[in-house]
Short mmCIF file of C-alpha atoms (C1' of nucleotides) in Angstrom, two decimals:
data_model
loop_
_atom_site.label_atom_id
_atom_site.label_comp_id
_atom_site.label_asym_id
_atom_site.label_seq_id
_atom_site.Cartn_x
_atom_site.Cartn_y
_atom_site.Cartn_z
CA MET O 126 79.27 110.87 92.37
CA THR O 127 82.25 110.83 90.18
CA PRO O 128 84.49 108.09 89.55
CA ASN O 129 87.07 106.36 92.57
CA ARG O 130 89.79 104.93 90.23
CA LYS O 131 92.51 106.00 93.29
CA SER O 132 95.03 103.16 91.69
CA SER O 133 95.79 105.49 89.28
CA GLY O 134 99.35 106.13 88.46
CA PRO O 135 101.28 109.00 90.43
CA ALA O 136 101.36 112.55 89.03
CA GLY O 137 104.49 113.36 86.56
CA ALA O 138 103.70 109.99 84.44
CA ASN O 139 100.49 109.41 83.10
CA SER O 140 99.55 105.70 80.85
CA GLY O 141 97.13 106.47 78.27
CA PRO O 142 95.62 109.31 76.28
CA GLY O 143 92.22 110.51 78.29
CA SER O 144 92.80 108.73 80.91
CA ARG O 145 91.80 110.34 84.53
CA ALA O 146 95.35 111.31 85.81
CA LYS O 147 96.22 113.31 82.15
CA ILE O 148 92.95 115.12 82.55
CA LEU O 149 93.88 116.13 86.71
CA ASP O 150 97.03 117.30 85.31
CA THR O 151 95.94 119.46 82.39
CA ALA O 152 93.54 120.49 84.65
CA GLU O 153 96.01 121.55 87.37
CA ALA O 154 98.00 123.72 85.19
CA LEU O 155 95.11 125.91 84.43
CA PHE O 156 93.69 126.33 87.36
CA SER O 157 97.45 127.11 88.85
CA ARG O 158 97.93 129.65 85.76
CA ARG O 159 94.05 131.11 85.89
CA GLY O 160 92.65 130.11 88.68
CA PHE O 161 88.30 128.03 88.43
CA ASN O 162 86.89 131.18 86.32
CA GLY O 163 89.82 132.00 83.93
CA VAL O 164 89.77 128.84 82.45
CA SER O 165 86.82 126.55 80.02
CA LEU O 166 86.13 123.39 79.75
CA ARG O 167 87.09 123.15 76.19
CA GLU O 168 90.40 124.81 77.21
CA VAL O 169 90.38 121.25 79.28
CA ALA O 170 89.53 118.89 77.22
CA ASP O 171 91.38 120.44 74.13
CA ARG O 172 94.81 119.72 75.95
CA ALA O 173 94.00 116.27 77.56
CA GLY O 174 93.55 115.29 74.27
CA LEU O 175 89.66 114.13 73.92
CA GLY O 176 86.01 116.54 72.99
CA LYS O 177 84.45 118.24 75.92
CA SER O 178 81.27 116.46 76.34
CA SER O 179 84.14 113.50 77.05
CA LEU O 180 85.25 115.32 80.29
CA PHE O 181 81.94 115.03 81.69
CA HIS O 182 82.20 110.95 81.50
CA HIS O 183 85.14 111.66 84.41
CA PHE O 184 83.33 114.49 86.70
CA ALA O 185 79.86 115.11 86.89
CA ASN O 186 80.77 119.60 86.77
CA LYS O 187 83.44 122.37 86.04
CA LEU O 188 83.14 122.58 90.46
CA SER O 189 84.03 118.20 91.19
CA LEU O 190 87.00 118.50 88.47
CA TYR O 191 88.90 121.60 90.63
CA VAL O 192 87.93 120.11 93.87
CA ALA O 193 89.57 116.53 92.78
CA VAL O 194 93.08 118.76 91.70
CA LEU O 195 92.40 120.43 94.99
CA GLU O 196 91.93 116.99 96.37
CA ARG O 197 95.17 114.91 94.90
CA ILE O 198 97.53 118.13 95.39
CA LEU O 199 96.54 118.45 99.02
CA THR O 200 97.20 114.71 99.30
CA GLN O 201 100.17 114.95 98.41
CA ILE O 202 102.01 117.39 100.33
CA ASP O 203 100.44 115.53 103.38
CA ALA O 204 102.24 112.77 102.52
CA ARG O 205 105.41 115.27 101.55
CA VAL O 206 105.79 116.25 105.37
CA GLU O 207 104.01 113.05 106.73
CA ALA O 208 106.71 110.93 105.73
CA ALA O 209 109.42 113.67 106.75
CA GLN O 210 108.96 113.81 109.72
CA GLU O 211 110.65 112.03 112.39
CA HIS O 212 110.23 111.69 116.44
CA THR O 213 113.83 111.58 117.27
CA ALA O 214 114.76 115.32 117.21
CA SER O 215 113.79 118.47 118.68
CA ALA O 216 111.02 120.96 118.24
CA LEU O 217 113.98 122.75 116.00
CA ALA O 218 115.18 120.27 113.82
CA ARG O 219 111.66 118.74 113.12
CA LEU O 220 110.86 122.72 112.65
CA HIS O 221 113.33 122.60 110.29
CA GLN O 222 112.27 119.18 108.76
CA TRP O 223 108.70 120.11 107.85
CA VAL O 224 110.07 122.99 106.24
CA ASP O 225 112.35 120.86 104.11
CA ALA O 226 110.17 119.26 103.31
CA ILE O 227 106.95 121.67 102.12
CA VAL O 228 109.64 123.74 100.15
CA ASP O 229 111.09 121.10 98.18
CA THR O 230 107.58 119.62 97.17
CA LEU O 231 105.98 123.32 96.59
CA ALA O 232 109.46 123.76 94.80
CA GLU O 233 109.02 120.57 92.87
CA ASN O 234 105.82 121.42 92.04
CA PRO O 235 105.01 124.85 90.53
CA THR O 236 101.55 124.28 90.10
CA HIS O 237 101.34 124.07 93.31
CA ALA O 238 101.56 127.11 95.34
CA PRO O 239 99.80 128.85 92.95
CA LEU O 240 96.67 126.91 93.80
CA LEU O 241 96.85 126.86 97.22
CA LEU O 242 97.03 130.46 97.96
CA ARG O 243 93.71 130.77 95.19
CA ALA O 244 92.28 128.16 96.64
CA LEU O 245 91.03 130.48 100.15
CA PHE O 246 90.17 132.65 97.65
CA GLU O 247 87.65 130.96 96.25
CA GLY O 248 86.64 128.96 97.83
CA GLU O 249 83.21 130.59 97.96
CA VAL O 250 83.02 128.76 94.76
CA VAL O 251 83.62 124.99 97.18
CA ASP O 252 80.27 124.11 98.46
CA ALA O 253 80.23 123.12 102.07
CA LYS O 254 79.77 119.49 101.95
CA ASP O 255 83.46 119.97 99.58
CA SER O 256 85.34 122.42 101.58
CA SER O 257 84.70 120.03 105.54
CA ARG O 258 86.72 117.59 103.14
CA LEU O 259 89.93 119.83 101.56
CA ASN O 260 89.86 121.10 105.06
CA HIS O 261 90.23 117.85 107.01
CA ILE O 262 93.49 116.84 104.79
CA LEU O 263 94.73 120.89 104.92
CA GLN O 264 94.22 120.33 109.02
CA ARG O 265 95.71 117.23 109.56
CA THR O 266 98.66 118.75 107.59
CA LEU O 267 98.62 122.08 110.00
CA GLY O 268 98.26 120.09 112.58
CA ARG O 269 101.75 117.61 112.95
CA VAL O 270 103.33 121.29 113.02
CA ALA O 271 101.05 123.03 115.61
CA HIS O 272 101.99 120.64 117.13
CA ASP O 273 105.35 121.03 116.97
CA LEU O 274 104.95 124.16 117.95
CA GLN O 275 102.79 123.26 120.19
CA GLU O 276 105.93 121.31 121.88
CA GLY O 277 108.69 123.65 121.53
CA MET O 278 106.92 125.83 124.00
CA GLU O 279 106.00 123.99 126.30
CA SER O 280 109.64 122.52 126.14
CA GLY O 281 110.96 125.96 126.62
CA GLU O 282 112.75 125.32 122.86
CA PHE O 283 110.32 128.64 121.51
CA ARG O 284 109.32 131.48 122.82
CA SER O 285 105.78 131.48 123.73
CA VAL O 286 104.22 132.75 120.69
CA SER O 287 100.66 132.46 119.28
CA VAL O 288 100.38 129.05 117.08
CA PRO O 289 97.64 129.98 114.30
CA HIS O 290 99.97 133.26 113.84
CA THR O 291 102.86 131.60 113.85
CA LEU O 292 101.11 128.94 110.84
CA GLN O 293 100.58 131.69 108.89
CA THR O 294 103.36 133.77 108.97
CA LEU O 295 104.78 130.03 108.07
CA ILE O 296 102.27 129.77 105.03
CA GLY O 297 103.21 133.48 103.59
CA MET O 298 107.32 132.14 103.68
CA SER O 299 106.92 129.89 101.95
CA ILE O 300 103.24 129.20 100.48
CA TYR O 301 102.99 132.18 99.98
CA HIS O 302 106.48 133.40 97.98
CA PHE O 303 106.29 130.26 95.46
CA ALA O 304 103.08 131.22 94.39
CA SER O 305 104.29 134.75 93.84
CA GLY O 306 104.68 134.33 90.13
CA GLU O 307 106.37 136.95 88.74
CA PHE O 308 105.86 139.12 90.64
CA GLY O 309 109.30 137.20 92.87
CA ASN O 310 111.28 136.11 89.68
CA ASP O 311 111.14 139.98 88.81
CA LEU O 312 112.55 140.69 93.37
CA LEU O 313 114.87 138.34 93.17
CA GLN O 314 116.16 139.87 89.53
CA ASN O 315 116.41 135.38 89.38
CA PRO O 316 113.62 132.32 88.93
CA VAL O 317 112.29 131.33 92.38
CA PHE O 318 111.72 127.74 91.14
CA SER O 319 115.50 127.91 90.49
CA ALA O 320 117.86 125.76 92.64
CA ALA O 321 119.45 128.53 93.69
CA GLU O 322 116.49 130.21 94.82
CA VAL O 323 115.04 127.53 96.14
CA ARG O 324 117.86 126.84 98.75
CA ARG O 325 118.37 130.83 99.83
CA ARG O 326 114.30 130.73 100.96
CA LYS O 327 115.20 128.13 102.84
CA GLU O 328 117.97 129.55 104.89
CA HIS O 329 116.25 132.68 104.95
CA ILE O 330 113.36 131.22 106.77
CA PHE O 331 115.44 128.94 108.54
CA SER O 332 117.94 131.44 109.75
CA PHE O 333 114.29 134.14 110.45
CA LEU O 334 112.51 130.90 112.69
CA GLU O 335 116.13 131.15 114.43
CA HIS O 336 117.02 134.70 115.08
CA GLY O 337 114.22 136.88 112.68
CA LEU O 338 115.86 140.10 112.13
CA VAL O 339 117.39 142.11 114.90
CA GLN O 340 121.17 142.03 115.37
CA GLU O 341 122.11 140.00 118.76
CA VAL O 342 123.98 142.30 120.74
CA SER O 343 127.14 140.71 121.88
CA GLN O 344 128.08 140.69 125.52
CA MET R 24 91.55 157.22 77.05
CA THR R 25 90.03 156.88 80.50
CA PRO R 26 88.43 160.41 81.93
CA ASN R 27 90.21 161.93 84.36
CA ARG R 28 89.11 163.27 87.57
CA LYS R 29 91.46 163.00 89.95
CA SER R 30 89.47 165.77 91.97
CA SER R 31 86.25 163.06 93.08
CA GLY R 32 86.54 162.64 97.52
CA PRO R 33 87.92 159.78 99.23
CA ALA R 34 86.95 156.61 99.85
CA GLY R 35 84.40 156.05 101.61
CA ALA R 36 82.05 159.13 101.44
CA ASN R 37 80.45 160.02 97.68
CA SER R 38 79.09 162.42 96.40
CA GLY R 39 76.48 162.11 93.47
CA PRO R 40 75.57 157.58 92.35
CA GLY R 41 76.85 156.29 89.07
CA SER R 42 80.06 159.09 89.96
CA ARG R 43 83.23 157.10 88.67
CA ALA R 44 84.67 157.04 92.78
CA LYS R 45 81.39 154.56 93.33
CA ILE R 46 81.59 152.16 90.66
CA LEU R 47 85.74 152.29 91.89
CA ASP R 48 84.54 151.38 95.03
CA THR R 49 81.75 148.87 93.99
CA ALA R 50 84.04 147.09 91.37
CA GLU R 51 86.75 146.43 94.06
CA ALA R 52 83.92 144.91 97.16
CA LEU R 53 84.03 142.56 93.73
CA PHE R 54 86.47 142.09 92.51
CA SER R 55 88.53 141.68 95.81
CA ARG R 56 86.39 138.79 96.84
CA ARG R 57 85.48 137.04 93.16
CA GLY R 58 88.93 138.28 91.63
CA PHE R 59 88.28 138.96 87.60
CA ASN R 60 87.05 136.47 85.79
CA GLY R 61 85.02 135.89 88.15
CA VAL R 62 83.18 139.31 88.20
CA SER R 63 80.25 140.95 85.37
CA LEU R 64 80.03 144.02 84.84
CA ARG R 65 76.09 143.27 84.52
CA GLU R 66 76.69 142.91 88.37
CA VAL R 67 78.98 145.85 88.99
CA ALA R 68 76.27 148.06 87.49
CA ASP R 69 73.16 146.43 89.37
CA ARG R 70 75.33 147.27 92.11
CA ALA R 71 76.37 151.25 91.40
CA GLY R 72 73.07 152.23 90.26
CA LEU R 73 73.44 152.33 86.26
CA GLY R 74 72.84 150.35 83.59
CA LYS R 75 75.74 148.18 82.19
CA SER R 76 75.74 150.08 79.01
CA SER R 77 77.22 153.36 81.90
CA LEU R 78 80.23 151.77 82.64
CA PHE R 79 81.34 151.77 78.86
CA HIS R 80 81.59 155.69 78.97
CA HIS R 81 83.61 155.84 82.50
CA PHE R 82 85.64 152.74 81.53
CA ALA R 83 86.71 151.44 78.10
CA ASN R 84 86.70 148.03 78.75
CA LYS R 85 86.81 145.88 81.78
CA LEU R 86 90.60 145.63 82.08
CA SER R 87 91.06 148.98 82.66
CA LEU R 88 87.67 149.60 84.99
CA TYR R 89 90.16 146.58 86.92
CA VAL R 90 93.98 148.42 86.89
CA ALA R 91 91.85 151.84 88.04
CA VAL R 92 90.76 149.48 91.07
CA LEU R 93 94.41 147.84 91.75
CA GLU R 94 96.02 151.53 90.88
CA ARG R 95 93.88 153.52 93.22
CA ILE R 96 94.65 150.85 96.17
CA LEU R 97 98.54 150.98 95.67
CA THR R 98 97.82 154.84 95.36
CA GLN R 99 96.87 154.97 98.28
CA ILE R 100 98.75 152.63 99.97
CA ASP R 101 102.08 154.60 99.18
CA ALA R 102 100.49 157.36 100.22
CA ARG R 103 99.72 155.98 103.89
CA VAL R 104 103.40 154.92 103.52
CA GLU R 105 105.03 158.06 103.09
CA ALA R 106 102.82 159.45 105.70
CA ALA R 107 104.36 157.44 108.16
CA GLN R 108 107.77 157.47 107.87
CA GLU R 109 109.91 159.49 109.69
CA HIS R 110 113.44 159.92 108.94
CA THR R 111 114.97 161.20 112.80
CA ALA R 112 114.76 156.95 114.12
CA SER R 113 116.50 153.99 113.79
CA ALA R 114 116.13 151.77 111.11
CA LEU R 115 114.14 148.67 113.81
CA ALA R 116 112.36 151.73 114.36
CA ARG R 117 111.37 153.09 110.94
CA LEU R 118 110.52 149.09 110.30
CA HIS R 119 108.26 149.54 113.08
CA GLN R 120 106.36 152.85 112.40
CA TRP R 121 106.38 151.00 108.26
CA VAL R 122 104.76 147.54 109.30
CA ASP R 123 102.30 149.99 112.04
CA ALA R 124 101.01 151.86 108.61
CA ILE R 125 101.05 148.55 106.11
CA VAL R 126 98.78 146.68 108.86
CA ASP R 127 97.12 149.85 109.87
CA THR R 128 96.28 150.20 106.08
CA LEU R 129 94.64 146.89 105.20
CA ALA R 130 92.89 146.21 108.37
CA GLU R 131 91.28 149.15 107.85
CA ASN R 132 90.44 148.40 104.45
CA PRO R 133 89.87 144.43 103.98
CA THR R 134 88.90 144.30 100.08
CA HIS R 135 93.13 145.44 99.52
CA ALA R 136 95.14 142.18 101.12
CA PRO R 137 93.00 139.89 99.16
CA LEU R 138 93.01 142.65 95.82
CA LEU R 139 96.35 143.80 95.90
CA LEU R 140 97.85 139.26 95.92
CA ARG R 141 95.13 138.39 93.39
CA ALA R 142 96.47 140.63 91.50
CA LEU R 143 100.23 138.91 92.12
CA PHE R 144 98.68 135.44 89.97
CA GLU R 145 96.13 137.62 87.10
CA GLY R 146 98.43 139.79 86.43
CA GLU R 147 98.71 137.73 82.72
CA VAL R 148 95.63 139.77 81.86
CA VAL R 149 97.02 143.14 82.94
CA ASP R 150 98.94 143.76 79.70
CA ALA R 151 102.72 144.94 79.82
CA LYS R 152 101.93 149.10 79.09
CA ASP R 153 99.78 148.68 81.73
CA SER R 154 101.63 146.68 84.39
CA SER R 155 104.94 149.11 84.11
CA ARG R 156 102.58 151.63 85.95
CA LEU R 157 101.11 149.71 88.46
CA ASN R 158 104.85 148.19 89.41
CA HIS R 159 106.26 151.46 89.11
CA ILE R 160 103.50 152.57 92.16
CA LEU R 161 104.43 149.34 94.11
CA GLN R 162 108.30 149.76 93.72
CA ARG R 163 107.97 152.65 95.54
CA THR R 164 107.15 151.43 97.98
CA LEU R 165 109.13 148.83 98.18
CA GLY R 166 111.86 150.86 97.98
CA ARG R 167 110.62 152.52 100.77
CA VAL R 168 111.54 149.47 103.12
CA ALA R 169 113.88 148.01 101.33
CA HIS R 170 116.30 151.12 101.22
CA ASP R 171 115.82 150.83 105.50
CA LEU R 172 116.41 147.09 105.11
CA GLN R 173 119.87 148.08 103.15
CA GLU R 174 119.94 151.04 105.76
CA GLY R 175 120.12 148.39 109.18
CA MET R 176 121.97 146.04 107.65
CA GLU R 177 124.81 148.41 107.24
CA SER R 178 124.94 150.03 110.53
CA GLY R 179 124.84 146.91 111.77
CA GLU R 180 122.18 146.90 114.10
CA PHE R 181 120.74 144.10 111.12
CA ARG R 182 121.88 140.56 110.78
CA SER R 183 122.86 139.95 107.01
CA VAL R 184 120.29 138.85 104.71
CA SER R 185 118.61 139.54 101.39
CA VAL R 186 116.95 141.94 101.53
CA PRO R 187 114.23 140.44 98.60
CA HIS R 188 113.74 137.30 100.19
CA THR R 189 113.81 139.44 103.29
CA LEU R 190 110.78 141.62 101.44
CA GLN R 191 108.47 138.58 100.42
CA THR R 192 108.76 137.38 104.40
CA LEU R 193 106.96 141.15 104.97
CA ILE R 194 104.42 141.01 102.83
CA GLY R 195 104.34 137.29 103.24
CA MET R 196 103.61 138.69 107.18
CA SER R 197 100.72 140.79 106.48
CA ILE R 198 99.65 141.25 102.91
CA TYR R 199 98.89 137.18 102.38
CA HIS R 200 97.60 137.12 106.68
CA PHE R 201 94.71 140.06 105.63
CA ALA R 202 93.93 137.79 102.51
CA SER R 203 93.52 134.37 103.98
CA GLY R 204 89.94 135.43 104.39
CA GLU R 205 87.60 132.93 106.11
CA PHE R 206 90.23 129.82 106.36
CA GLY R 207 92.15 132.75 108.44
CA ASN R 208 88.96 133.57 110.90
CA ASP R 209 89.21 129.62 111.37
CA LEU R 210 92.70 129.41 112.23
CA LEU R 211 92.57 131.95 114.96
CA GLN R 212 89.17 131.46 115.74
CA ASN R 213 88.85 134.93 115.86
CA PRO R 214 87.99 137.93 112.80
CA VAL R 215 91.22 138.05 111.13
CA PHE R 216 89.81 142.34 110.94
CA SER R 217 88.58 142.19 114.27
CA ALA R 218 90.62 145.12 116.61
CA ALA R 219 91.83 142.15 118.75
CA GLU R 220 93.44 140.28 116.01
CA VAL R 221 95.41 142.62 114.27
CA ARG R 222 96.39 144.12 117.49
CA ARG R 223 98.04 140.43 117.95
CA ARG R 224 99.30 140.44 114.93
CA LYS R 225 100.86 143.47 115.06
CA GLU R 226 102.76 142.41 117.73
CA HIS R 227 103.13 139.11 116.39
CA ILE R 228 105.56 139.97 113.60
CA PHE R 229 107.59 143.22 115.32
CA SER R 230 108.15 140.15 117.68
CA PHE R 231 109.54 137.82 114.82
CA LEU R 232 111.72 141.03 113.18
CA GLU R 233 113.44 141.31 117.00
CA HIS R 234 113.46 138.02 118.40
CA GLY R 235 112.03 134.99 115.51
CA LEU R 236 110.95 132.12 117.00
CA VAL R 237 113.33 129.69 118.76
CA GLN R 238 114.54 131.25 122.52
CA GLU R 239 117.65 132.89 123.48
CA VAL R 240 119.51 131.03 125.52
CA SER R 241 119.92 132.80 129.31
CA GLN R 242 123.76 133.00 129.68
"C1'" DG L 148 75.57 160.36 80.73
"C1'" DT L 149 72.41 156.83 80.81
"C1'" DC L 150 69.25 153.99 78.52
"C1'" DT L 151 66.98 150.02 74.89
"C1'" DA L 152 68.28 147.01 71.79
"C1'" DT L 153 71.55 143.98 70.36
"C1'" DA L 154 75.86 141.31 68.10
"C1'" DC L 155 77.79 137.15 68.67
"C1'" DA L 156 81.11 134.09 70.81
"C1'" DC L 157 81.69 131.46 74.56
"C1'" DC L 158 80.21 129.05 78.78
"C1'" DG L 159 78.78 125.01 81.21
"C1'" DA L 160 75.74 120.93 80.65
"C1'" DT L 161 72.42 117.47 78.36
"C1'" DA L 162 70.32 113.83 74.30
"C1'" DG L 163 72.01 110.36 72.20
"C1'" DA L 164 74.14 107.66 68.29
"C1'" DC L 165 78.03 104.63 67.90
"C1'" DG D 161 84.26 106.36 77.10
"C1'" DT D 162 84.12 108.99 73.29
"C1'" DC D 163 81.87 112.05 69.70
"C1'" DT D 164 78.52 115.07 66.80
"C1'" DA D 165 74.50 118.64 68.10
"C1'" DT D 166 73.11 121.17 70.56
"C1'" DC D 167 70.12 123.92 74.17
"C1'" DG D 168 69.72 127.49 77.43
"C1'" DG D 169 72.13 131.67 79.45
"C1'" DT D 170 75.53 134.78 79.61
"C1'" DG D 171 79.76 137.25 78.26
"C1'" DT D 172 81.60 141.89 76.59
"C1'" DA D 173 80.82 145.16 74.07
"C1'" DT D 174 79.01 148.34 70.30
"C1'" DA D 175 74.86 151.15 67.89
"C1'" DG D 176 72.07 154.53 68.33
"C1'" DA D 177 68.25 157.10 71.00
"C1'" DC D 178 66.80 161.30 74.40
#
DNA sequence: GTCTATACACCGATAGAC
DNA sequence: GTCTATCGGTGTATAGAC
């Protein structure tokens, strides 16, 4: 199977060349831009600073490298979301914290949103066993949000809405936005990942959750 | 260049085997599921019922086939959106018509949303000249919606929001949703493209535009 | 306009020396 | 744990007969 060395350093600061973390970083950058089928192991090896065959010592095959990249991202995001939750606030405040955390982490790691969105399409490539492991992490994250939505509806703080459809809307508002690449840059006439646009995205999402689009009639 | 025979029949009913429209239909189905790099011309040729080399008589290369598929989709969607617009209604009613049209056309053609969303990522593969042609069609469609948003804001019917960010949200709520594949099916516990869920998606989008998520305080 | 045959590069993966 | 060498297969694209 794939060797496990979970104690390796966090993404962003790599120790030695040829390390497992460096391979993951390199593969993450490439898969994010061109997808599973658009990346060759030769290119991953070259950019990671080792020979192509050496990759197979760290990962059994191309697919397990791809799955490892996805798993690291999903785990990191869930950790961020978990850390942001405080149980003392209202459902709306907790939803606000969730949006804050997910937008921050997607904005800080520009490779994540494209990779996650791609994974939805390239799910066919991942076999059932891997898929269930990845789904488990993902559903833990989504479960936190779904739980808050449910509670907010039961307390009357939120309108009565479909939880799955609302989750889809939240994913579209956050993950899709930060995965929209050059199209998003053109539309905003500003870099999607610039500090100013990230802040505006947060404000947009939250005002949409609070008010929708329509002006309330002043009565 | 690529031969033009624009008078060929609409998608769904193909005349003879080996026709240009049949190639486009086949390629559309495959590109939608596996993306540009995940599809081989051999597979397109086999399923379209001709030899691999015969494809090059209809399309100069793989990329021009891909661009032709995208262009046909964008054109078809814009036609649907254009036909749905009536200029007599309020901005909200016009937005409703737009959501109706885009959701209907995405639901009727399950290949469209995945392909459009993929095109955002695989934009690197399309060169500048092709990209500008495709962008022109896309911006015509988006321009219709942006115009309505602007008018609604100026008339006070809508809140004052960022038009580009609102467009991104609308795209996320419609195109992403119908591109979410197996993940969407799992989340809804129902087929995304089933009539019931399509209807619920429309209602969800529209109630979100009208009210957001938060319950209005009864005063 | 379709076919067979083929060119030629690159792919993922393996074998085995060091 | 990294390397060189290599395998079998497939990719896009072309040449040229019919």
